[in-house]
PDB file of C-alpha atoms in Angstrom:
ATOM      1  CA  MET A1432      -1.497   6.512   5.382  1.00  0.00           C
ATOM      2  CA  SER A1433      -2.379   9.582   7.406  1.00  0.00           C
ATOM      3  CA  ALA A1434      -0.953  12.990   6.583  1.00  0.00           C
ATOM      4  CA  THR A1435      -1.276  14.084  10.173  1.00  0.00           C
ATOM      5  CA  GLY A1436       1.885  12.281  11.249  1.00  0.00           C
ATOM      6  CA  ASN A1437       5.104  14.194  11.893  1.00  0.00           C
ATOM      7  CA  ASP A1438       6.773  12.838   8.745  1.00  0.00           C
ATOM      8  CA  MET A1439       3.993  14.021   6.485  1.00  0.00           C
ATOM      9  CA  CYS A1440       2.922  17.408   7.843  1.00  0.00           C
ATOM     10  CA  HIS A1441       5.026  20.549   7.407  1.00  0.00           C
ATOM     11  CA  ASP A1442       4.162  24.212   7.646  1.00  0.00           C
ATOM     12  CA  ALA A1443       4.615  26.819   4.959  1.00  0.00           C
ATOM     13  CA  HIS A1444       4.463  30.584   4.463  1.00  0.00           C
ATOM     14  CA  VAL A1445       2.861  31.658   1.231  1.00  0.00           C
ATOM     15  CA  LEU A1446       1.890  34.853  -0.574  1.00  0.00           C
ATOM     16  CA  PRO A1447      -0.326  34.349  -3.664  1.00  0.00           C
ATOM     17  CA  TYR A1448      -3.931  33.180  -3.329  1.00  0.00           C
ATOM     18  CA  THR A1449      -3.114  30.056  -5.311  1.00  0.00           C
ATOM     19  CA  ALA A1450      -3.476  26.346  -4.571  1.00  0.00           C
ATOM     20  CA  TYR A1451      -1.112  23.662  -5.861  1.00  0.00           C
ATOM     21  CA  LEU A1452      -1.179  19.998  -6.763  1.00  0.00           C
ATOM     22  CA  ARG A1453       2.363  18.584  -6.615  1.00  0.00           C
ATOM     23  CA  ILE A1454       3.952  15.265  -7.533  1.00  0.00           C
ATOM     24  CA  TYR A1455       6.954  14.263  -5.409  1.00  0.00           C
ATOM     25  CA  GLN A1456       9.068  11.686  -7.235  1.00  0.00           C
ATOM     26  CA  PRO A1457      11.256   9.283  -5.200  1.00  0.00           C
ATOM     27  CA  VAL A1458      14.854  10.373  -5.638  1.00  0.00           C
ATOM     28  CA  ASP A1459      15.868   6.960  -7.006  1.00  0.00           C
ATOM     29  CA  ALA A1460      13.456   7.503  -9.929  1.00  0.00           C
ATOM     30  CA  PHE A1461      15.849  10.103 -11.362  1.00  0.00           C
ATOM     31  CA  SER A1462      18.911   9.349 -13.487  1.00  0.00           C
ATOM     32  CA  PRO A1463      22.122   8.698 -11.488  1.00  0.00           C
ATOM     33  CA  HIS A1464      23.378  12.203 -12.290  1.00  0.00           C
ATOM     34  CA  GLU A1465      20.104  13.861 -11.259  1.00  0.00           C
ATOM     35  CA  ARG A1466      19.840  11.680  -8.173  1.00  0.00           C
ATOM     36  CA  ARG A1467      23.272  12.817  -6.958  1.00  0.00           C
ATOM     37  CA  ARG A1468      22.338  16.437  -7.642  1.00  0.00           C
ATOM     38  CA  TRP A1469      19.101  16.240  -5.644  1.00  0.00           C
ATOM     39  CA  GLU A1470      20.757  14.394  -2.772  1.00  0.00           C
ATOM     40  CA  GLU A1471      23.413  17.110  -2.594  1.00  0.00           C
ATOM     41  CA  TYR A1472      20.690  19.742  -2.852  1.00  0.00           C
ATOM     42  CA  ALA A1473      18.781  18.162   0.060  1.00  0.00           C
ATOM     43  CA  ALA A1474      21.932  18.285   2.196  1.00  0.00           C
ATOM     44  CA  SER A1475      22.637  21.929   1.302  1.00  0.00           C
ATOM     45  CA  HIS A1476      22.168  24.652   3.907  1.00  0.00           C
ATOM     46  CA  ASP A1477      21.583  27.295   1.205  1.00  0.00           C
ATOM     47  CA  ARG A1478      18.440  25.911  -0.416  1.00  0.00           C
ATOM     48  CA  PRO A1479      15.035  27.461   0.393  1.00  0.00           C
ATOM     49  CA  ARG A1480      13.459  25.645   3.330  1.00  0.00           C
ATOM     50  CA  ARG A1481       9.879  24.414   3.046  1.00  0.00           C
ATOM     51  CA  ILE A1482       8.595  27.082   5.398  1.00  0.00           C
ATOM     52  CA  ASN A1483       9.577  29.796   2.912  1.00  0.00           C
ATOM     53  CA  ALA A1484      10.073  27.929  -0.384  1.00  0.00           C
ATOM     54  CA  LEU A1485       6.804  29.102  -1.946  1.00  0.00           C
ATOM     55  CA  ALA A1486       7.466  32.684  -0.890  1.00  0.00           C
ATOM     56  CA  ALA A1487      10.943  32.424  -2.466  1.00  0.00           C
ATOM     57  CA  GLU A1488       9.473  31.038  -5.697  1.00  0.00           C
ATOM     58  CA  HIS A1489       6.867  33.806  -5.787  1.00  0.00           C
ATOM     59  CA  SER A1490       9.476  36.515  -5.164  1.00  0.00           C
ATOM     60  CA  GLU A1491      11.592  35.134  -7.986  1.00  0.00           C
ATOM     61  CA  SER A1492       8.652  35.305 -10.402  1.00  0.00           C
ATOM     62  CA  LEU A1493       7.636  38.771  -9.232  1.00  0.00           C
ATOM     63  CA  GLY A1494      11.205  39.998  -9.731  1.00  0.00           C
ATOM     64  CA  ARG A1495      11.102  38.983 -13.396  1.00  0.00           C
ATOM     65  CA  LEU A1496       7.866  40.894 -13.968  1.00  0.00           C
ATOM     66  CA  LEU A1497       9.137  44.021 -12.212  1.00  0.00           C
ATOM     67  CA  THR A1498      12.272  44.294 -14.346  1.00  0.00           C
ATOM     68  CA  PHE A1499      12.278  46.460 -17.462  1.00  0.00           C
ATOM     69  CA  PRO A1500      11.319  45.068 -19.813  1.00  0.00           C
ATOM     70  CA  PRO A1501       9.375  42.368 -17.934  1.00  0.00           C
ATOM     71  CA  ARG A1502      10.454  38.766 -18.516  1.00  0.00           C
ATOM     72  CA  ALA A1503       7.695  36.218 -18.990  1.00  0.00           C
ATOM     73  CA  ALA A1504       9.954  33.236 -18.226  1.00  0.00           C
ATOM     74  CA  PRO A1505      13.478  32.740 -16.843  1.00  0.00           C
ATOM     75  CA  SER A1506      16.251  32.039 -19.349  1.00  0.00           C
ATOM     76  CA  GLU A1507      17.292  28.862 -17.503  1.00  0.00           C
ATOM     77  CA  GLU A1508      15.333  26.182 -15.677  1.00  0.00           C
ATOM     78  CA  SER A1509      15.215  26.476 -11.887  1.00  0.00           C
ATOM     79  CA  GLU A1510      17.613  24.354  -9.859  1.00  0.00           C
ATOM     80  CA  ASN A1511      15.323  24.379  -6.819  1.00  0.00           C
ATOM     81  CA  ALA A1512      12.767  21.839  -5.659  1.00  0.00           C
ATOM     82  CA  TYR A1513      10.250  21.070  -2.918  1.00  0.00           C
ATOM     83  CA  LEU A1514      11.443  18.170  -0.794  1.00  0.00           C
ATOM     84  CA  ARG A1515       9.845  15.632   1.514  1.00  0.00           C
ATOM     85  CA  ARG A1516      11.209  12.754   3.550  1.00  0.00           C
ATOM     86  CA  VAL A1517       8.841   9.927   4.411  1.00  0.00           C
ATOM     87  CA  ASN A1518      10.166   6.876   6.248  1.00  0.00           C
ATOM     88  CA  GLU A1519      13.716   8.124   5.559  1.00  0.00           C
ATOM     89  CA  ARG A1520      13.097   8.148   1.785  1.00  0.00           C
ATOM     90  CA  LEU A1521      13.734  11.401  -0.099  1.00  0.00           C
ATOM     91  CA  TYR A1522      11.050  12.686  -2.494  1.00  0.00           C
ATOM     92  CA  VAL A1523      11.635  15.555  -4.907  1.00  0.00           C
ATOM     93  CA  CYS A1524       9.276  17.942  -6.672  1.00  0.00           C
ATOM     94  CA  PRO A1525      11.346  20.243  -8.951  1.00  0.00           C
ATOM     95  CA  TRP A1526      10.047  23.782  -9.270  1.00  0.00           C
ATOM     96  CA  GLN A1527      10.244  23.661 -13.111  1.00  0.00           C
ATOM     97  CA  THR A1528       9.798  27.436 -13.087  1.00  0.00           C
ATOM     98  CA  ARG A1529      10.727  27.965 -16.734  1.00  0.00           C
ATOM     99  CA  LEU A1530       8.451  25.187 -18.048  1.00  0.00           C
ATOM    100  CA  ARG A1531       5.524  26.282 -15.905  1.00  0.00           C
ATOM    101  CA  SER A1532       6.070  29.927 -16.915  1.00  0.00           C
ATOM    102  CA  TRP A1533       6.107  28.979 -20.597  1.00  0.00           C
ATOM    103  CA  ARG A1534       2.883  27.011 -20.266  1.00  0.00           C
ATOM    104  CA  ALA A1535       1.148  29.712 -18.218  1.00  0.00           C
ATOM    105  CA  PHE A1536       2.231  32.413 -20.654  1.00  0.00           C
ATOM    106  CA  GLU A1537       1.037  30.394 -23.641  1.00  0.00           C
ATOM    107  CA  LYS A1538      -2.390  30.096 -21.980  1.00  0.00           C
ATOM    108  CA  PHE A1539      -2.386  33.809 -21.102  1.00  0.00           C
ATOM    109  CA  VAL A1540      -1.573  34.923 -24.646  1.00  0.00           C
ATOM    110  CA  SER A1541      -4.072  32.565 -26.277  1.00  0.00           C
ATOM    111  CA  SER A1542      -6.927  33.709 -24.008  1.00  0.00           C
ATOM    112  CA  THR A1543      -6.175  37.455 -23.879  1.00  0.00           C
ATOM    113  CA  PRO A1544      -6.679  40.084 -26.615  1.00  0.00           C
ATOM    114  CA  ARG A1545      -3.326  41.303 -27.936  1.00  0.00           C
ATOM    115  CA  PRO A1546      -3.729  44.953 -26.798  1.00  0.00           C
ATOM    116  CA  VAL A1547      -4.389  43.715 -23.260  1.00  0.00           C
ATOM    117  CA  SER A1548      -1.529  41.181 -23.175  1.00  0.00           C
ATOM    118  CA  GLU A1549       0.928  43.737 -24.580  1.00  0.00           C
ATOM    119  CA  ALA A1550      -0.022  46.121 -21.782  1.00  0.00           C
ATOM    120  CA  PHE A1551       1.652  43.597 -19.459  1.00  0.00           C
ATOM    121  CA  VAL A1552       4.364  42.096 -21.683  1.00  0.00           C
ATOM    122  CA  SER A1553       5.809  43.685 -24.807  1.00  0.00           C
ATOM    123  CA  GLY A1554       5.344  42.152 -28.229  1.00  0.00           C
ATOM    124  CA  ALA A1555       9.096  41.559 -28.456  1.00  0.00           C
ATOM    125  CA  GLU A1556       9.131  39.633 -25.165  1.00  0.00           C
ATOM    126  CA  THR A1557       6.075  37.660 -26.240  1.00  0.00           C
ATOM    127  CA  ARG A1558       7.791  36.614 -29.468  1.00  0.00           C
ATOM    128  CA  ARG A1559      11.005  35.737 -27.613  1.00  0.00           C
ATOM    129  CA  THR A1560       9.132  33.611 -25.069  1.00  0.00           C
ATOM    130  CA  VAL A1561       7.073  31.803 -27.708  1.00  0.00           C
ATOM    131  CA  ARG A1562      10.220  31.137 -29.775  1.00  0.00           C
ATOM    132  CA  LYS A1563      12.171  29.728 -26.815  1.00  0.00           C
ATOM    133  CA  TYR A1564       9.312  27.449 -25.817  1.00  0.00           C
ATOM    134  CA  GLN A1565       8.982  26.187 -29.378  1.00  0.00           C
ATOM    135  CA  GLU A1566      12.743  25.556 -29.604  1.00  0.00           C
ATOM    136  CA  TRP A1567      12.561  23.561 -26.380  1.00  0.00           C
ATOM    137  CA  ARG A1568       9.716  21.447 -27.735  1.00  0.00           C
ATOM    138  CA  ASP A1569      11.464  21.005 -31.101  1.00  0.00           C
ATOM    139  CA  SER A1570      14.497  19.654 -29.251  1.00  0.00           C
ATOM    140  CA  GLY A1571      12.469  16.567 -28.394  1.00  0.00           C
ATOM    141  CA  ALA A1572      11.953  17.471 -24.720  1.00  0.00           C
ATOM    142  CA  ARG A1573       8.943  15.694 -23.277  1.00  0.00           C
ATOM    143  CA  VAL A1574       9.087  16.758 -19.643  1.00  0.00           C
ATOM    144  CA  ARG A1575       5.638  17.301 -18.152  1.00  0.00           C
ATOM    145  CA  PRO A1576       4.973  19.702 -15.272  1.00  0.00           C
ATOM    146  CA  GLY A1577       4.920  18.048 -11.858  1.00  0.00           C
ATOM    147  CA  ILE A1578       3.009  20.991 -10.367  1.00  0.00           C
ATOM    148  CA  LEU A1579      -0.482  22.231 -11.254  1.00  0.00           C
ATOM    149  CA  SER A1580      -1.820  25.524  -9.894  1.00  0.00           C
ATOM    150  CA  SER A1581      -5.228  27.125  -9.512  1.00  0.00           C
ATOM    151  CA  ASN A1582      -5.961  30.735  -8.515  1.00  0.00           C
ATOM    152  CA  TRP A1583      -8.667  31.594  -5.981  1.00  0.00           C
ATOM    153  CA  MET A1584     -10.243  28.134  -5.908  1.00  0.00           C
ATOM    154  CA  ILE A1585      -9.539  24.410  -6.043  1.00  0.00           C
ATOM    155  CA  PRO A1586     -11.061  22.410  -8.912  1.00  0.00           C
ATOM    156  CA  VAL A1587     -13.397  19.724  -7.563  1.00  0.00           C
ATOM    157  CA  PRO A1588     -11.472  16.830  -9.233  1.00  0.00           C
ATOM    158  CA  TRP A1589      -8.389  17.781  -7.186  1.00  0.00           C
ATOM    159  CA  PHE A1590     -10.168  16.524  -4.052  1.00  0.00           C
ATOM    160  CA  VAL A1591     -10.852  13.089  -5.528  1.00  0.00           C
ATOM    161  CA  PRO A1592      -7.347  11.528  -5.071  1.00  0.00           C
ATOM    162  CA  PHE A1593      -7.381  12.050  -1.294  1.00  0.00           C
ATOM    163  CA  GLU A1594      -9.179  10.822   1.823  1.00  0.00           C
ATOM    164  CA  ALA A1595     -10.219  12.760   4.904  1.00  0.00           C
ATOM    165  CA  ASN A1596      -7.579  11.205   7.205  1.00  0.00           C
ATOM    166  CA  GLU A1597      -4.793  12.553   4.944  1.00  0.00           C
ATOM    167  CA  ARG A1598      -5.670  16.115   5.951  1.00  0.00           C
ATOM    168  CA  CYS A1599      -3.141  18.366   7.690  1.00  0.00           C
ATOM    169  CA  LEU A1600      -4.216  21.747   9.083  1.00  0.00           C
ATOM    170  CA  VAL A1601      -1.729  24.028  10.847  1.00  0.00           C
ATOM    171  CA  LEU A1602      -2.812  27.373  12.323  1.00  0.00           C
ATOM    172  CA  SER A1603       0.049  28.406  14.565  1.00  0.00           C
ATOM    173  CA  ALA A1604       0.831  31.397  16.748  1.00  0.00           C
ATOM    174  CA  ASP A1605       3.673  32.462  14.421  1.00  0.00           C
ATOM    175  CA  SER A1606       1.121  33.162  11.643  1.00  0.00           C
ATOM    176  CA  THR A1607       1.806  29.920   9.780  1.00  0.00           C
ATOM    177  CA  ARG A1608      -1.405  28.863   8.050  1.00  0.00           C
ATOM    178  CA  THR A1609      -1.366  25.601   6.101  1.00  0.00           C
ATOM    179  CA  LEU A1610      -4.007  23.206   4.866  1.00  0.00           C
ATOM    180  CA  LEU A1611      -2.826  20.279   2.786  1.00  0.00           C
ATOM    181  CA  TYR A1612      -3.404  16.640   1.945  1.00  0.00           C
ATOM    182  CA  LEU A1613      -0.719  14.089   1.117  1.00  0.00           C
ATOM    183  CA  THR A1614      -1.124  10.594  -0.268  1.00  0.00           C
ATOM    184  CA  ARG A1615       0.646   8.033  -2.416  1.00  0.00           C
ATOM    185  CA  VAL A1616       0.117   8.192  -6.169  1.00  0.00           C
ATOM    186  CA  SER A1617      -0.874   4.528  -6.237  1.00  0.00           C
ATOM    187  CA  LEU A1618      -3.784   5.302  -3.886  1.00  0.00           C
ATOM    188  CA  ALA A1619      -4.629   8.512  -5.746  1.00  0.00           C
ATOM    189  CA  ARG A1620      -4.912   6.719  -9.075  1.00  0.00           C
ATOM    190  CA  ARG A1621      -7.078   3.990  -7.558  1.00  0.00           C
ATOM    191  CA  ARG A1622      -9.494   6.601  -6.186  1.00  0.00           C
ATOM    192  CA  LEU A1623      -9.567   8.496  -9.472  1.00  0.00           C
ATOM    193  CA  GLU A1624     -10.292   5.321 -11.430  1.00  0.00           C
ATOM    194  CA  HIS A1625     -13.108   4.382  -9.029  1.00  0.00           C
ATOM    195  CA  THR A1626     -14.612   7.870  -9.255  1.00  0.00           C
ATOM    196  CA  LEU A1627     -14.445   7.851 -13.053  1.00  0.00           C
ATOM    197  CA  ALA A1628     -16.250   4.511 -13.160  1.00  0.00           C
ATOM    198  CA  VAL A1629     -18.984   5.842 -10.844  1.00  0.00           C
ATOM    199  CA  LEU A1630     -19.396   9.087 -12.796  1.00  0.00           C
ATOM    200  CA  ARG A1631     -19.699   7.264 -16.097  1.00  0.00           C
ATOM    201  CA  GLU A1632     -22.274   4.841 -14.744  1.00  0.00           C
ATOM    202  CA  ARG A1633     -24.321   7.001 -12.420  1.00  0.00           C
ATOM    203  CA  SER A1634     -23.900  10.640 -13.419  1.00  0.00           C
ATOM    204  CA  GLY A1635     -24.528  12.650 -16.538  1.00  0.00           C
ATOM    205  CA  ARG A1636     -21.975  15.268 -15.448  1.00  0.00           C
ATOM    206  CA  ARG A1637     -19.668  15.004 -18.455  1.00  0.00           C
ATOM    207  CA  ASN A1638     -17.554  18.057 -17.546  1.00  0.00           C
ATOM    208  CA  MET A1639     -16.468  16.619 -14.208  1.00  0.00           C
ATOM    209  CA  SER A1640     -15.809  13.249 -15.796  1.00  0.00           C
ATOM    210  CA  VAL A1641     -13.563  14.819 -18.466  1.00  0.00           C
ATOM    211  CA  SER A1642     -11.591  16.922 -15.992  1.00  0.00           C
ATOM    212  CA  THR A1643     -11.179  13.944 -13.655  1.00  0.00           C
ATOM    213  CA  GLN A1644      -9.986  11.855 -16.597  1.00  0.00           C
ATOM    214  CA  ARG A1645      -7.388  14.502 -17.480  1.00  0.00           C
ATOM    215  CA  LEU A1646      -6.128  14.488 -13.904  1.00  0.00           C
ATOM    216  CA  GLU A1647      -5.806  10.699 -13.931  1.00  0.00           C
ATOM    217  CA  GLU A1648      -3.907  10.884 -17.243  1.00  0.00           C
ATOM    218  CA  TRP A1649      -1.564  13.527 -15.813  1.00  0.00           C
ATOM    219  CA  LEU A1650      -0.685  11.238 -12.911  1.00  0.00           C
ATOM    220  CA  THR A1651      -0.266   8.222 -15.178  1.00  0.00           C
ATOM    221  CA  ASP A1652       2.020  10.074 -17.590  1.00  0.00           C
ATOM    222  CA  THR A1653       4.017  12.062 -15.043  1.00  0.00           C
ATOM    223  CA  ALA A1654       4.303  10.238 -11.710  1.00  0.00           C
ATOM    224  CA  HIS A1655       6.506   7.307 -10.722  1.00  0.00           C
ATOM    225  CA  PRO A1656       4.378   4.504  -9.189  1.00  0.00           C
ATOM    226  CA  ASP A1657       6.001   5.147  -5.794  1.00  0.00           C
ATOM    227  CA  ALA A1658       5.553   8.928  -5.950  1.00  0.00           C
ATOM    228  CA  LEU A1659       3.599  11.114  -3.522  1.00  0.00           C
ATOM    229  CA  LEU A1660       0.791  13.504  -4.408  1.00  0.00           C
ATOM    230  CA  GLU A1661       0.190  16.669  -2.405  1.00  0.00           C
ATOM    231  CA  LEU A1662      -2.753  19.063  -2.466  1.00  0.00           C
ATOM    232  CA  ASP A1663      -1.578  22.318  -0.911  1.00  0.00           C
ATOM    233  CA  TYR A1664      -4.107  25.110  -0.316  1.00  0.00           C
ATOM    234  CA  GLY A1665      -1.094  27.418  -0.730  1.00  0.00           C
ATOM    235  CA  GLY A1666      -2.004  31.043  -0.080  1.00  0.00           C
ATOM    236  CA  LEU A1667      -5.742  30.473   0.405  1.00  0.00           C
ATOM    237  CA  PRO A1668      -5.467  29.885   4.200  1.00  0.00           C
ATOM    238  CA  TYR A1669      -4.116  33.448   4.531  1.00  0.00           C
ATOM    239  CA  LEU A1670      -7.330  34.684   2.949  1.00  0.00           C
ATOM    240  CA  LEU A1671      -9.786  32.531   4.923  1.00  0.00           C
ATOM    241  CA  SER A1672     -10.836  32.609   8.568  1.00  0.00           C
ATOM    242  CA  ASP A1673      -9.919  29.945  11.113  1.00  0.00           C
ATOM    243  CA  ASP A1674     -13.558  28.819  11.251  1.00  0.00           C
ATOM    244  CA  HIS A1675     -13.713  28.449   7.472  1.00  0.00           C
ATOM    245  CA  LEU A1676     -10.566  26.310   7.474  1.00  0.00           C
ATOM    246  CA  TYR A1677     -11.692  24.145  10.408  1.00  0.00           C
ATOM    247  CA  GLU A1678     -14.987  23.525   8.631  1.00  0.00           C
ATOM    248  CA  ASP A1679     -13.463  22.908   5.195  1.00  0.00           C
ATOM    249  CA  HIS A1680     -13.762  19.170   4.652  1.00  0.00           C
ATOM    250  CA  SER A1681     -14.045  19.325   0.870  1.00  0.00           C
ATOM    251  CA  VAL A1682     -12.236  16.010   0.405  1.00  0.00           C
ATOM    252  CA  ALA A1683     -14.686  14.262   2.738  1.00  0.00           C
ATOM    253  CA  ASP A1684     -17.609  15.951   0.954  1.00  0.00           C
ATOM    254  CA  VAL A1685     -16.445  14.801  -2.484  1.00  0.00           C
ATOM    255  CA  SER A1686     -15.876  11.284  -1.138  1.00  0.00           C
ATOM    256  CA  ALA A1687     -19.409  11.318   0.259  1.00  0.00           C
ATOM    257  CA  VAL A1688     -20.850  12.352  -3.119  1.00  0.00           C
ATOM    258  CA  VAL A1689     -18.970   9.540  -4.887  1.00  0.00           C
ATOM    259  CA  ALA A1690     -20.077   6.976  -2.282  1.00  0.00           C
ATOM    260  CA  ALA A1691     -23.707   8.102  -2.530  1.00  0.00           C
ATOM    261  CA  LEU A1692     -23.641   7.946  -6.336  1.00  0.00           C
ATOM    262  CA  SER A1693     -22.016   4.528  -6.238  1.00  0.00           C
ATOM    263  CA  ALA A1694     -24.771   3.219  -3.911  1.00  0.00           C
ATOM    264  CA  GLY A1695     -27.526   4.855  -5.936  1.00  0.00           C
ATOM    265  CA  ARG A1696     -28.457   7.197  -3.060  1.00  0.00           C
ATOM    266  CA  THR A1697     -29.017  10.204  -5.297  1.00  0.00           C
ATOM    267  CA  ASP A1698     -31.168  11.895  -2.645  1.00  0.00           C
ATOM    268  CA  GLN A1699     -28.028  12.405  -0.514  1.00  0.00           C
ATOM    269  CA  VAL A1700     -25.964  13.892  -3.335  1.00  0.00           C
ATOM    270  CA  GLY A1701     -27.796  17.206  -3.545  1.00  0.00           C
ATOM    271  CA  ASP A1702     -27.195  18.376   0.031  1.00  0.00           C
ATOM    272  CA  VAL A1703     -23.474  17.576  -0.001  1.00  0.00           C
ATOM    273  CA  ARG A1704     -22.982  19.104  -3.435  1.00  0.00           C
ATOM    274  CA  ARG A1705     -24.758  22.316  -2.394  1.00  0.00           C
ATOM    275  CA  ARG A1706     -22.576  22.570   0.725  1.00  0.00           C
ATOM    276  CA  LEU A1707     -19.442  22.142  -1.372  1.00  0.00           C
ATOM    277  CA  LEU A1708     -20.515  24.724  -3.957  1.00  0.00           C
ATOM    278  CA  ARG A1709     -21.551  27.212  -1.272  1.00  0.00           C
ATOM    279  CA  ARG A1710     -18.149  26.937   0.402  1.00  0.00           C
ATOM    280  CA  TRP A1711     -16.185  27.650  -2.771  1.00  0.00           C
ATOM    281  CA  ARG A1712     -18.557  30.303  -4.086  1.00  0.00           C
ATOM    282  CA  SER A1713     -17.770  32.300  -0.956  1.00  0.00           C
ATOM    283  CA  VAL A1714     -14.064  32.069  -1.807  1.00  0.00           C
ATOM    284  CA  ARG A1715     -14.622  33.164  -5.415  1.00  0.00           C
ATOM    285  CA  ALA A1716     -16.619  36.119  -4.093  1.00  0.00           C
ATOM    286  CA  LEU A1717     -13.462  37.303  -2.349  1.00  0.00           C
ATOM    287  CA  GLU A1718     -11.691  37.378  -5.740  1.00  0.00           C
ATOM    288  CA  ARG A1719     -14.287  39.787  -7.102  1.00  0.00           C
ATOM    289  CA  ALA A1720     -14.030  41.896  -3.934  1.00  0.00           C
ATOM    290  CA  ASN A1721     -10.296  42.272  -4.590  1.00  0.00           C
TER     291      ASN A1721
END
């Protein structure tokens, strides 16, 4: 399945220098009540369109942080979603803004000294957010996030589920800049499983094997078998030059490394790996420059 076809490739306008990995569930995988809600949502003229959905989500989050006092997470879960139609079938990726905010804030607080975290969010708001998240978990809720995000770079395992012909690059005259890959979860899991087998047999790189395993587990636990998986470079294309984007074939490079390892051609691994690392080191250098 190629992501370059009209059904699979859409443009987007984004603000943060963040990339996203999204699971789109088929609408019939939801409960009857939720299915009706998402079908009505898809038909609505008021919902954020894909071209500005990420900008709308970012503005919503920024608005919470600019209020006084800042709010680390919304009080209610978002009713919005990213949508796709492939072969007339509707796929839905709920924003899950509250859940993702809770999880991101938990990570922020656990990895940041208290004086620093309280410079951004008050102690009272921190306690309120932690309490609400704990109450949600104590209620028996087991919903997992259908969106992963990464600032300033894309983790190497995120390239594994895709193939080069699923690439979609849009650099248009209206300033739309999009680079994404789209595949079916069934194919993504097959590629992850193959890569894990190769890494365990041929490579001593335990860190990559563990992170790839976690990604495979996330798909297994979260995605319907008929779901879609999307890697969206998000805001990174607004940071990078046209030449950089045209030459970015990270998915093909990772596939080449896996194929070389699988065939025992370790002499070919080094050059591809160095090219991949050089490409993403240049992006991380832009983070430090900012």
